[in-house]
Amino acid sequence: MKNKKKVVLIVILIIIVVVAALAFLFLQNNESHNKELEDKMETASRDYFEKYVSANDSVNVYKVTLEDLETANKENGEEYDLKGLENCDKTNTFANITINYQTGKAKNAQVELKC
């Protein structure tokens, strides 16, 4: 009876370790995918800011939404790579662009994904 309990305990421990390893791999892959989408959004938002926003505005942070980028693609002939962002909320997926007032260029971008 003691040996049976040990075997069952070992099997349970192995299952727990395998499940933990799979969960870790899943989360790592998901984080990598989100980073890729954030990079796409940041690149497109910075370019959008440079082309369509005046640095003379009195704001030090400018919000560029996914909807803004899609509109620029459709109406202005831009070719922002937004693949993978199709299922994201158009107004709640955005990048906050921080402006460098010395150059008038985008200094920093913080992306918020709502997918």
PDB file of C-alpha atoms in Angstrom, residues 30-42 81 83-85 113:
ATOM      1  CA  ASN A  30       1.572  35.318 -25.407  1.00  0.00           C
ATOM      2  CA  GLU A  31       3.927  37.981 -24.022  1.00  0.00           C
ATOM      3  CA  SER A  32       6.075  37.741 -27.149  1.00  0.00           C
ATOM      4  CA  HIS A  33       2.984  38.142 -29.355  1.00  0.00           C
ATOM      5  CA  ASN A  34       1.839  41.188 -27.365  1.00  0.00           C
ATOM      6  CA  LYS A  35       5.319  42.741 -27.645  1.00  0.00           C
ATOM      7  CA  GLU A  36       5.171  42.300 -31.422  1.00  0.00           C
ATOM      8  CA  LEU A  37       1.758  44.012 -31.580  1.00  0.00           C
ATOM      9  CA  GLU A  38       2.944  46.794 -29.266  1.00  0.00           C
ATOM     10  CA  ASP A  39       5.959  47.375 -31.530  1.00  0.00           C
ATOM     11  CA  LYS A  40       3.720  47.615 -34.602  1.00  0.00           C
ATOM     12  CA  MET A  41       1.408  50.045 -32.849  1.00  0.00           C
ATOM     13  CA  GLU A  42       4.311  52.154 -31.573  1.00  0.00           C
ATOM     14  CA  ASP A  81       1.300  47.376 -40.711  1.00  0.00           C
ATOM     15  CA  LYS A  83      -1.873  42.928 -38.985  1.00  0.00           C
ATOM     16  CA  GLY A  84      -2.721  41.155 -35.763  1.00  0.00           C
ATOM     17  CA  LEU A  85      -4.578  44.175 -34.401  1.00  0.00           C
ATOM     18  CA  LEU A 113      -3.542  47.133 -26.173  1.00  0.00           C
TER      19      LEU A 113
END
